[in-house]
PDB file of C-alpha atoms in Angstrom:
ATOM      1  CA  UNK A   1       0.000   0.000   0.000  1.00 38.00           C
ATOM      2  CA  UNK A   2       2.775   2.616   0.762  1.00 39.00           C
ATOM      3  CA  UNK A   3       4.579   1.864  -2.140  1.00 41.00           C
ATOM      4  CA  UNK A   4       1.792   3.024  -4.355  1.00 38.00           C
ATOM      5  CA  UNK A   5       1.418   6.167  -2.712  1.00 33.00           C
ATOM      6  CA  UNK A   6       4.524   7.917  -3.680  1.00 36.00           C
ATOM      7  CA  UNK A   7       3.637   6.428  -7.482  1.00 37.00           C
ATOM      8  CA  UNK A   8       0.103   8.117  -6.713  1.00 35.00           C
ATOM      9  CA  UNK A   9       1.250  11.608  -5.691  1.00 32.00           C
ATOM     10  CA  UNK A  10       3.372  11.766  -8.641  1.00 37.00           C
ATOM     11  CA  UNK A  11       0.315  10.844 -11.064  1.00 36.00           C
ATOM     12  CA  UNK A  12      -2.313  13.335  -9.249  1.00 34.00           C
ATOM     13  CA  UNK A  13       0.346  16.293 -10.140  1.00 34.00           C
ATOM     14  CA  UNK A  14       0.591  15.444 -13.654  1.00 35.00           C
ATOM     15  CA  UNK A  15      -3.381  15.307 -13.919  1.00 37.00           C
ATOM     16  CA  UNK A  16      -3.528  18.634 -15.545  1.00 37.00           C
ATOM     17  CA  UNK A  17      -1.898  17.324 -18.520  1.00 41.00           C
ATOM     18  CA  UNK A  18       1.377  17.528 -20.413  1.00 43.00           C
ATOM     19  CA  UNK A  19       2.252  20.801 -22.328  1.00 42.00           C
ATOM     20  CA  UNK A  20      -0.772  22.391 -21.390  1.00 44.00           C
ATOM     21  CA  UNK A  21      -2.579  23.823 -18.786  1.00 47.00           C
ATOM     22  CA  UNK A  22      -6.528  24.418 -18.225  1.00 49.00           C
ATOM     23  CA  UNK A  23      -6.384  28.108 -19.225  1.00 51.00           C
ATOM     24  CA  UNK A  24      -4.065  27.940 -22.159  1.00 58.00           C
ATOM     25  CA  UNK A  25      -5.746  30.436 -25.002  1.00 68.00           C
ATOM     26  CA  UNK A  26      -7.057  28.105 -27.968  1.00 70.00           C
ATOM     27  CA  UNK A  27      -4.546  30.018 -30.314  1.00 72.00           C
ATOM     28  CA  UNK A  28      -2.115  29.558 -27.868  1.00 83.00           C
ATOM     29  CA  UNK A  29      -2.455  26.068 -28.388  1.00 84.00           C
ATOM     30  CA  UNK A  30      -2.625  25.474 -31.967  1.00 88.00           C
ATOM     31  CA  UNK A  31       0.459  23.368 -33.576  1.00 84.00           C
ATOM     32  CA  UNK A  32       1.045  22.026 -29.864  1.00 89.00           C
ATOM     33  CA  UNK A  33       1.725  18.223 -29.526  1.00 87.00           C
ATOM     34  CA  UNK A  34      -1.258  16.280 -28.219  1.00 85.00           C
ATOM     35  CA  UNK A  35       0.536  13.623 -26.026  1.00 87.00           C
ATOM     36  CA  UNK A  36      -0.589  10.932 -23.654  1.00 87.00           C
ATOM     37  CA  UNK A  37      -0.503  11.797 -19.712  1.00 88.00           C
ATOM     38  CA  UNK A  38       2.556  10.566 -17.963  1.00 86.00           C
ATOM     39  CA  UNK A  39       1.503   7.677 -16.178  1.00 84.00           C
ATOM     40  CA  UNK A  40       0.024   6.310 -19.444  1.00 90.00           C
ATOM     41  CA  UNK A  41       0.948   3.943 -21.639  1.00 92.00           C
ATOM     42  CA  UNK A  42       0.010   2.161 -25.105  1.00 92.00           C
ATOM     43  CA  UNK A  43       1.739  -0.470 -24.484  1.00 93.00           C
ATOM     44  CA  UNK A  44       0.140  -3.574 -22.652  1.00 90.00           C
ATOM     45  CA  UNK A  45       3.249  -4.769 -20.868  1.00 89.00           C
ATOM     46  CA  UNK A  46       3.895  -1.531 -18.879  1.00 92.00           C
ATOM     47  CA  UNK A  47       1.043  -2.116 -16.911  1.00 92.00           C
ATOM     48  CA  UNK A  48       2.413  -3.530 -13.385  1.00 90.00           C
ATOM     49  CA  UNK A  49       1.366  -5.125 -10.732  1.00 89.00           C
ATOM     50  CA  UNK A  50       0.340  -1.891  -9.412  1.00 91.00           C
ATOM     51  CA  UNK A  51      -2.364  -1.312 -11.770  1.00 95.00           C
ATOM     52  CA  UNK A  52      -5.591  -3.774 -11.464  1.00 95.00           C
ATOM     53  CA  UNK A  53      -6.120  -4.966 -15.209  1.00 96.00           C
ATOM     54  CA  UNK A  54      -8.540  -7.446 -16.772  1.00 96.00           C
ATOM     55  CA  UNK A  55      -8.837  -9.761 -20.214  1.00 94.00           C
ATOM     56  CA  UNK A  56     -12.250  -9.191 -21.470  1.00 91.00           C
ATOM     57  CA  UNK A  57     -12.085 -10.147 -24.361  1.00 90.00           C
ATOM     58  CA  UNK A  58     -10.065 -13.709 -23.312  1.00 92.00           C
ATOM     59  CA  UNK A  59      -7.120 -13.797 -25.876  1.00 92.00           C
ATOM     60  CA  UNK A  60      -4.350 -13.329 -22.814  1.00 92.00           C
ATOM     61  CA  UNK A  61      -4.084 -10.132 -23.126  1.00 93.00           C
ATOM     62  CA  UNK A  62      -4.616  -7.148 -21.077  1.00 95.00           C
ATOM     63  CA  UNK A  63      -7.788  -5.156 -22.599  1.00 96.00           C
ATOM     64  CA  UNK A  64      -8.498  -2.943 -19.787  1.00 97.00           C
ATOM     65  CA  UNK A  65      -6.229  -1.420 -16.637  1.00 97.00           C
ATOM     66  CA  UNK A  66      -7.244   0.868 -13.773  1.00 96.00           C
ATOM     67  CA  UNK A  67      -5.060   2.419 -10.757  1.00 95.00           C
ATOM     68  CA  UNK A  68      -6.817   2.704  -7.811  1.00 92.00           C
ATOM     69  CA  UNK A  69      -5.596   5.004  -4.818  1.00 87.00           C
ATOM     70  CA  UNK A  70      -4.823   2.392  -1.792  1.00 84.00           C
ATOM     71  CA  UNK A  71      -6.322   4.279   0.723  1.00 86.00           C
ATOM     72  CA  UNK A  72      -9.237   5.995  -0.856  1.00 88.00           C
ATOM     73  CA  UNK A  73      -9.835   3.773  -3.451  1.00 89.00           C
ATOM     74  CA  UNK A  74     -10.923   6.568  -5.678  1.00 92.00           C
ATOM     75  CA  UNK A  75      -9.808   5.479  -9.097  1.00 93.00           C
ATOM     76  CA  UNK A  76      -6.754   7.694 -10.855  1.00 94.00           C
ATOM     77  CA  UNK A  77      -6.563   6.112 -14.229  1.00 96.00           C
ATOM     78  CA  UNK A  78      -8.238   3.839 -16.215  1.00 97.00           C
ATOM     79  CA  UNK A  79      -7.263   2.837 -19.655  1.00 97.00           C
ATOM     80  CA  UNK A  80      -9.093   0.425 -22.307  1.00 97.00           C
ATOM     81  CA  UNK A  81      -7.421  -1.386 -25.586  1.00 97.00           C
ATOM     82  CA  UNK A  82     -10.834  -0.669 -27.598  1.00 96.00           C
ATOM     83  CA  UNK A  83     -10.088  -2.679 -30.349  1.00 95.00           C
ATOM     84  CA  UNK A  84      -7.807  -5.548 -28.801  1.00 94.00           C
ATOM     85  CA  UNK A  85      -4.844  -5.139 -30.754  1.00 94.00           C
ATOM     86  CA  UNK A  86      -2.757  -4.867 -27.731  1.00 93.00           C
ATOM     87  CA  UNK A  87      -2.058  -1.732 -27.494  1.00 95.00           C
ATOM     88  CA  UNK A  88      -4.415   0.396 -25.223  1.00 96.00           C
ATOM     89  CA  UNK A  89      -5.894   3.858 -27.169  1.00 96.00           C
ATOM     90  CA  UNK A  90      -8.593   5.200 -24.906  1.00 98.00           C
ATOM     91  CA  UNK A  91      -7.679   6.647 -21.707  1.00 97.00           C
ATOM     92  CA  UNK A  92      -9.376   8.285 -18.548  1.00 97.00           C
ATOM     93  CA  UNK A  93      -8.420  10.209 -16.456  1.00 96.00           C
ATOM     94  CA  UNK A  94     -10.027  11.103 -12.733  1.00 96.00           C
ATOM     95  CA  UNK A  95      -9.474  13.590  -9.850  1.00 94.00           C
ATOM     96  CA  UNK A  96     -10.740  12.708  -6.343  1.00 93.00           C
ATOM     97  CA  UNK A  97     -12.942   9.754  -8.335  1.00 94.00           C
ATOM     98  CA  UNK A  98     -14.642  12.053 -10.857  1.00 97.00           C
ATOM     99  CA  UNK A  99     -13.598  11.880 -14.962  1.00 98.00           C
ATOM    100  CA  UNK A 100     -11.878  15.263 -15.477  1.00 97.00           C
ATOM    101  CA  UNK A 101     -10.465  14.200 -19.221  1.00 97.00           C
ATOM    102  CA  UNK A 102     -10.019  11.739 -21.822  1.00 98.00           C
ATOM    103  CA  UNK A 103      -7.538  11.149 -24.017  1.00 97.00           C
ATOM    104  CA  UNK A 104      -8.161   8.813 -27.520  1.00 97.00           C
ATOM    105  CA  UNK A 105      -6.311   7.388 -30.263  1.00 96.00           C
ATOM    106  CA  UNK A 106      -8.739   7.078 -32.432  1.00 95.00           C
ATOM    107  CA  UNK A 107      -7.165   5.379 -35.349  1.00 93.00           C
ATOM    108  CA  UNK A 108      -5.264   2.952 -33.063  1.00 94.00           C
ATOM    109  CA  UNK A 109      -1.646   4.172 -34.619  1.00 92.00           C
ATOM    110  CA  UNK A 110      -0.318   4.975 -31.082  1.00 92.00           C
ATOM    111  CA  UNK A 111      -0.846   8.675 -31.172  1.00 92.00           C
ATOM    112  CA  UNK A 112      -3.720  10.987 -29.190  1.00 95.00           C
ATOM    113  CA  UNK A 113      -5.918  12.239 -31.395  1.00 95.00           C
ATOM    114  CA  UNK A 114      -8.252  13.636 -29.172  1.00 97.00           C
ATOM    115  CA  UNK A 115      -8.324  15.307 -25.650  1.00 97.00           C
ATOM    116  CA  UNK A 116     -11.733  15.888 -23.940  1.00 98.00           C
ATOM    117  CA  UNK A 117     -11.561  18.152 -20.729  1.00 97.00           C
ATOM    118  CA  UNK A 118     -14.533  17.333 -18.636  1.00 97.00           C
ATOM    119  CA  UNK A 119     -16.517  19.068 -16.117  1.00 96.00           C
ATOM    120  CA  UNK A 120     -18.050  17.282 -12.383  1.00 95.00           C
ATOM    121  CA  UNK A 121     -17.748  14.129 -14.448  1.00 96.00           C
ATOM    122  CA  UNK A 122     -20.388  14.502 -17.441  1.00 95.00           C
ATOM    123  CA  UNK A 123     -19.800  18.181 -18.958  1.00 96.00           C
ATOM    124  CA  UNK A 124     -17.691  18.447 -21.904  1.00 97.00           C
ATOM    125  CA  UNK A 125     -16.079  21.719 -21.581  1.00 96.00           C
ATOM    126  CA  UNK A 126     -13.579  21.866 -24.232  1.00 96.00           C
ATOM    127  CA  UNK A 127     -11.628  19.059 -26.844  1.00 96.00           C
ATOM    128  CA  UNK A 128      -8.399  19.326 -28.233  1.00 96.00           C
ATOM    129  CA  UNK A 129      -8.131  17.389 -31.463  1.00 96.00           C
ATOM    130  CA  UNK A 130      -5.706  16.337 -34.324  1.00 96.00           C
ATOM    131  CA  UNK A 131      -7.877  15.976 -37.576  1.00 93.00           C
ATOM    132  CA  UNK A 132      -4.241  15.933 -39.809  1.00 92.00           C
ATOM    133  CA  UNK A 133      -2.668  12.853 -37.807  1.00 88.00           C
ATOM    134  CA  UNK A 134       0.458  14.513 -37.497  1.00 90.00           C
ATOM    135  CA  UNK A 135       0.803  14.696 -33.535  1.00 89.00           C
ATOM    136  CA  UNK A 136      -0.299  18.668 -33.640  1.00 93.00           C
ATOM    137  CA  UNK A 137      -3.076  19.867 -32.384  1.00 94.00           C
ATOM    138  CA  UNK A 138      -4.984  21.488 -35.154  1.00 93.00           C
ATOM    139  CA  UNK A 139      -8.904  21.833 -33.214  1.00 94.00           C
ATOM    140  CA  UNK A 140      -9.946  23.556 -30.451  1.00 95.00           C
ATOM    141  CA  UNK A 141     -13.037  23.812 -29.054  1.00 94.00           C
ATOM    142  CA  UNK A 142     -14.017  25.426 -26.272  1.00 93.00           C
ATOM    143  CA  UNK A 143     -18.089  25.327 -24.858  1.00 91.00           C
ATOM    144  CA  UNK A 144     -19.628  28.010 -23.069  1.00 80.00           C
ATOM    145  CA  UNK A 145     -17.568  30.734 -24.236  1.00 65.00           C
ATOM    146  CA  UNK A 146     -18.910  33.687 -25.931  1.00 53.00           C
TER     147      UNK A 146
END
């Protein structure tokens, strides 16, 4: 249990993302690299013992990981291999149990695509998306602004 809370503590400060921050100006962001959270992986394998991770799918692989606080046992991260080709391309990402973003790979080639900032769990307040698949984001949109 202590061992994971170091690990933990680490992951909750990165929660706000890589590169960006929450009040980063959409033209500000524009040509920015859309990159997976630290603490995130595609790969299967670099899921430890740490994380709790199931085969739904039953072909002996892991389809589907989550890392659970210790003591709370609020859930941190979760993250799915959609498609099972191994490699896991839709991730979620809580604070204090609640969904505050998602990050997708939607065409399963190892790269975000897509970066969904969430509000108290269910709002979508604002995506960041790359529509040219070349790492960049070139999409923002931003609900609720005028």
């Amino acid at each position: 249990m202590k061992k994971t809370l170091p690990l933990f503590l680490c992951l909750l400060a990165l929660v706000v993302g890589p590169g960006y921050s929450q009040d980063t100006k959409a033209s500000e962001l524009l040509g920015q690299p859309l990159l997976l959270s630290e603490g995130l992986f595609f790969e299967i394998g670099q899921y430890d013992d740490t994380w709790v991770t199931t085969d739904a799918s039953g072909d002996s692989r892991v389809d589907y990981a989550m890392l659970v606080d210790d003591e709370s046992l609020m859930r941190n991260f979760e993250a799915i291999d959609s498609n099972n080709d191994g490699k896991m391309d839709d991730f979620y990402i809580y604070s204090n149990d609640v969904l505050i973003r998602r990050e997708i790979d939607q065409d399963f080639n190892g790269v975000i695509d897509l970066v969904v900032f969430i509000s108290q769990g269910v709002y979508v307040e604002k995506y960041y998306r790359d529509q040219s698949g070349d790492g960049l984001i070139d999409q923002v949109r931003v609900f609720g602004e005028q």
